[in-house]
mmCIF file of C-alpha atoms in Angstrom:
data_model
loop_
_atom_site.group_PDB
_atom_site.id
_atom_site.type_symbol
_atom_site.label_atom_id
_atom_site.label_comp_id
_atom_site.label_asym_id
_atom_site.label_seq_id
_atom_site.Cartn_x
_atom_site.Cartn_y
_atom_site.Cartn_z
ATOM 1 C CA UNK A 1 50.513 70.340 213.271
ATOM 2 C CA UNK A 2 51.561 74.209 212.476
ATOM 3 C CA UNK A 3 48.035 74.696 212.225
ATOM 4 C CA UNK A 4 46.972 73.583 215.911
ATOM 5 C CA UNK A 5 50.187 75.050 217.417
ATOM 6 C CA UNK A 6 49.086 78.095 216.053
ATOM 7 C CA UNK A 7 45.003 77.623 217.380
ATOM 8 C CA UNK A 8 46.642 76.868 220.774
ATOM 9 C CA UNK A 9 48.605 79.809 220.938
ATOM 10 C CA UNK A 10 45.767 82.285 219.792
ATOM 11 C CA UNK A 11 43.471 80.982 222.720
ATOM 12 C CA UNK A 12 46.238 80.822 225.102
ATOM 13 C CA UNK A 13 46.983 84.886 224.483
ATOM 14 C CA UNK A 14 43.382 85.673 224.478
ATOM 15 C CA UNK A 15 42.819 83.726 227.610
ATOM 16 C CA UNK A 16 46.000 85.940 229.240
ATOM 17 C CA UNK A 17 44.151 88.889 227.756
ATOM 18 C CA UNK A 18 40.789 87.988 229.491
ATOM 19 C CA UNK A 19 42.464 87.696 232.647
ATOM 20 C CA UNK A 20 44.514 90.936 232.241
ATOM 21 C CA UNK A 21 40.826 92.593 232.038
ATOM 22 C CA UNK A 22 39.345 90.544 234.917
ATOM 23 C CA UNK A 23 42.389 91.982 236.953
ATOM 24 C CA UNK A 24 41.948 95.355 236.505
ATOM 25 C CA UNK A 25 38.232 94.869 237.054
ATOM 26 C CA UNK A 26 38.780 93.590 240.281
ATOM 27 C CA UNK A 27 41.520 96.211 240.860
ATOM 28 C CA UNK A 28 38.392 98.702 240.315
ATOM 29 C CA UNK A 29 35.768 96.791 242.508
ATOM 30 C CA UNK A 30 38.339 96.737 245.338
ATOM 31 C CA UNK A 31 39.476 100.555 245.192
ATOM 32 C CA UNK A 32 35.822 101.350 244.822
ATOM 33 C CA UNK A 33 34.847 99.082 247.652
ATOM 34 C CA UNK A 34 37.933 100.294 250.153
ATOM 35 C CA UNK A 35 36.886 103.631 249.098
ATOM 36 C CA UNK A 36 33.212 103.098 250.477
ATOM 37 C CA UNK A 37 33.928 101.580 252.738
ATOM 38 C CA UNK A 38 32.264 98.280 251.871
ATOM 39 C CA UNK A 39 33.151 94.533 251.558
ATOM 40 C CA UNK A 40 34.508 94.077 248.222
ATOM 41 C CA UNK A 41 31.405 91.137 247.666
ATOM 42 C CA UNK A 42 28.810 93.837 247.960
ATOM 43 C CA UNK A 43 30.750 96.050 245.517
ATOM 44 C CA UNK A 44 31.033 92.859 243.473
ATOM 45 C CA UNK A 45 26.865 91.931 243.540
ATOM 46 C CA UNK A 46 25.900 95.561 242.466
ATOM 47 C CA UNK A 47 28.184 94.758 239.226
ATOM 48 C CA UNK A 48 26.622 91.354 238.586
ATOM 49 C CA UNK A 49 23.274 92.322 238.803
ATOM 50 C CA UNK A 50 23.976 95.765 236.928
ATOM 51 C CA UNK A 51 25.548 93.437 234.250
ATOM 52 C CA UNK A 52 26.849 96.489 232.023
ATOM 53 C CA UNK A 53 29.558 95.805 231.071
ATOM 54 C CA UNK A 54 29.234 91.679 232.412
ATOM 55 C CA UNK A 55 31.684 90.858 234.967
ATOM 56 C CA UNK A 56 33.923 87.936 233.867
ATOM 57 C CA UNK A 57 34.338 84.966 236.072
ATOM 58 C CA UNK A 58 37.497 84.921 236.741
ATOM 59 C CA UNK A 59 36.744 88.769 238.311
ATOM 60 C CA UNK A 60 34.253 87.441 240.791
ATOM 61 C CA UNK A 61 36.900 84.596 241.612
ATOM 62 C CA UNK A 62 39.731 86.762 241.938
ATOM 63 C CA UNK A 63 37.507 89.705 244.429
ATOM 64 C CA UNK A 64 35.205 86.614 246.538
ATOM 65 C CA UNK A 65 39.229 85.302 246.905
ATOM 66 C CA UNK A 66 40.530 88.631 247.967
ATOM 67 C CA UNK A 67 37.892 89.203 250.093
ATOM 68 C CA UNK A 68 37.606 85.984 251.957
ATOM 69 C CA UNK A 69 41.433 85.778 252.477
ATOM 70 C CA UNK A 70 41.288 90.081 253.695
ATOM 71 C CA UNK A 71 42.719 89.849 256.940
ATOM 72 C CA UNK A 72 45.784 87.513 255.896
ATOM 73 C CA UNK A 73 46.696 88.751 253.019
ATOM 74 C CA UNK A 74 46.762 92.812 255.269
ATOM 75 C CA UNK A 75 48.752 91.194 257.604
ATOM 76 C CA UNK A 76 51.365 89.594 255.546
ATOM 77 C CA UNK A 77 50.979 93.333 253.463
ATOM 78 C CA UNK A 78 51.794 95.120 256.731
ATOM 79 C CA UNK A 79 54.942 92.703 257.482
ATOM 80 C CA UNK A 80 56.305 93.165 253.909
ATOM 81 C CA UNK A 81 55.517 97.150 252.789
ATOM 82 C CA UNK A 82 59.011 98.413 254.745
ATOM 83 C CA UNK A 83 57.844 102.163 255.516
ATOM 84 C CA UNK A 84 54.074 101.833 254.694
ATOM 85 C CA UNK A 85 50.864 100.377 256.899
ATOM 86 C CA UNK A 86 48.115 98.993 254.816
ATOM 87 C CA UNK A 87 45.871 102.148 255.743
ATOM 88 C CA UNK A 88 48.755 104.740 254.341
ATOM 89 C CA UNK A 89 49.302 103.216 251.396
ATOM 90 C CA UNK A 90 47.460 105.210 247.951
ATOM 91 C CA UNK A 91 44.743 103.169 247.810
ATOM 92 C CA UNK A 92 45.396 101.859 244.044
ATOM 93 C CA UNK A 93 48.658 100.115 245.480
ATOM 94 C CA UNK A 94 46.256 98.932 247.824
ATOM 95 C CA UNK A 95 44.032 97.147 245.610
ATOM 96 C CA UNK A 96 46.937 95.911 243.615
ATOM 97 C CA UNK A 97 49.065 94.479 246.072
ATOM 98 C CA UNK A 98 45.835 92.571 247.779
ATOM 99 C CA UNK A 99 45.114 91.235 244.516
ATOM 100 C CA UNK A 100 49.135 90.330 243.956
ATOM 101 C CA UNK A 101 49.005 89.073 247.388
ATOM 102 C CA UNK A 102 45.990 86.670 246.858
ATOM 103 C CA UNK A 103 47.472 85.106 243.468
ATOM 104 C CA UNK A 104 50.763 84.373 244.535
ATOM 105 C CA UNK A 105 49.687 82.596 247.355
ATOM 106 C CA UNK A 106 46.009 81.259 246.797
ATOM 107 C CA UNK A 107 46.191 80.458 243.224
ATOM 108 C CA UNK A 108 48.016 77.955 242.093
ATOM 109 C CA UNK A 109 46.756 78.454 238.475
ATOM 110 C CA UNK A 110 48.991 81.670 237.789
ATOM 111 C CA UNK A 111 52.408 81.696 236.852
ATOM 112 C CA UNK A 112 54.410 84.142 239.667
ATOM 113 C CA UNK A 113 56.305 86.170 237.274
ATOM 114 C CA UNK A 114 52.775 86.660 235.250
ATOM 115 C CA UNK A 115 50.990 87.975 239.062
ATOM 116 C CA UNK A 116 53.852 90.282 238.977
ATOM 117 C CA UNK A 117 54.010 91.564 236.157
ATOM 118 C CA UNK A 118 50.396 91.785 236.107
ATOM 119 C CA UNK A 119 50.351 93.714 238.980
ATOM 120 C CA UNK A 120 53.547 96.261 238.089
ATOM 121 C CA UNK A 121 51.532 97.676 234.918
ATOM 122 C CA UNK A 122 47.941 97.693 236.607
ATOM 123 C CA UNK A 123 50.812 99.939 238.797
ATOM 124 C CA UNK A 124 52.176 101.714 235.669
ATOM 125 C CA UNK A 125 48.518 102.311 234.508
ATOM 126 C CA UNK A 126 46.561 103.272 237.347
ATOM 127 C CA UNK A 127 48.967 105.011 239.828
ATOM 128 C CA UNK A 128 51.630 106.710 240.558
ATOM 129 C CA UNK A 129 55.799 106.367 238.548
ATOM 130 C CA UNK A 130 56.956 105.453 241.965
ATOM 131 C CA UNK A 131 54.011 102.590 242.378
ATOM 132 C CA UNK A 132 55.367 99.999 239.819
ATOM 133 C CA UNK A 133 58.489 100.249 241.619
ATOM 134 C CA UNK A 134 56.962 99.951 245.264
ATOM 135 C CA UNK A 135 54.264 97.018 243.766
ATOM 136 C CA UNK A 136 57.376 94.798 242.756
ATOM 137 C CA UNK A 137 59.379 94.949 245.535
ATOM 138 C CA UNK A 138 56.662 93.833 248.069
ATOM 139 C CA UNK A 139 55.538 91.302 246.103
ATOM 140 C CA UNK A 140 58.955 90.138 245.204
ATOM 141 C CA UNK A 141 59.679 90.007 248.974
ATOM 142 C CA UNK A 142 56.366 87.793 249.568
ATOM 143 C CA UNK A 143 57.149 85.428 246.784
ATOM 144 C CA UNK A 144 60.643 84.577 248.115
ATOM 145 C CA UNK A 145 58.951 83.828 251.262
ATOM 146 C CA UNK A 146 56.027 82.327 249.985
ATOM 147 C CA UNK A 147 56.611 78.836 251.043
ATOM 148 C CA UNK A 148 56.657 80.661 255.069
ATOM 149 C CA UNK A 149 53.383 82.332 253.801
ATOM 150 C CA UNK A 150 51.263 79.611 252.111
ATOM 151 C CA UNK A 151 48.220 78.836 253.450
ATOM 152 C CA UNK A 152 47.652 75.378 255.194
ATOM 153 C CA UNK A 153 46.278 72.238 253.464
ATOM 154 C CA UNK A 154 42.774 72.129 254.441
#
């Protein structure tokens, strides 16, 4: 019925808007972290027990996924940012293209065009006009090699 097509498509947008929040959170808990010097999870259990604002659940999936998947997703990062190591890059691209990095490959639940577009206007919003740019073309790269890049079956 109109009336359910119209109840699915309200929660479906406010779902996508929940989890355009819960990225940029976890865009701020990594930068923070990287910044500190400090594993992203002990970044992420000063927020949870600080609990203002709450951290949503998909943020704690998406940094305990970043985190525990670190060294990969760096080394793919460093294979696929022509001109740029991991440790030069501004540290906002940084967190982005981890995060990027970790749902295109890790997450099965995420559309790839939505990860990347997701990640270009965290870009637009949060660093600099030649980020968005930079942000899509690495991830764009790792995406039409993901199947190289996927993690095995455990």
């Amino acid at each position: 019925t109109p009336a359910t097509v119209a109840t699915w498509a309200a929660s479906t947008a406010d779902l996508m808007a929940a989890r355009s929040k819960a990225r940029k959170r976890a865009v701020d808990v990594l930068y923070e972290s990287d910044a500190r010097g400090v594993p992203a999870t002990t970044t992420l259990a000063e927020r949870l027990a600080l609990a203002d604002p709450p951290v949503n659940e998909y943020t704690v999936e998406l940094i305990e996924g970043v985190d525990a998947n670190r060294v990969r997703v760096d080394q793919i990062l460093s294979g696929y940012a022509e001109g740029w190591t991991v440790e030069r890059m501004p540290g906002v691209d940084r967190a982005v293209l981890r995060l990027g990095v970790y749902e295109l490959l890790w997450r099965s639940d995420v559309p790839e065009a939505v990860v990347i577009d997701e990640a270009v206007e965290l870009a637009k919003t949060l660093s600099t006009d030649e980020s968005p740019r930079f942000v899509n073309g690495v991830l764009a790269r790792v995406l039409r090699e993901r199947a190289d890049l996927m993690p095995a079956a455990d």
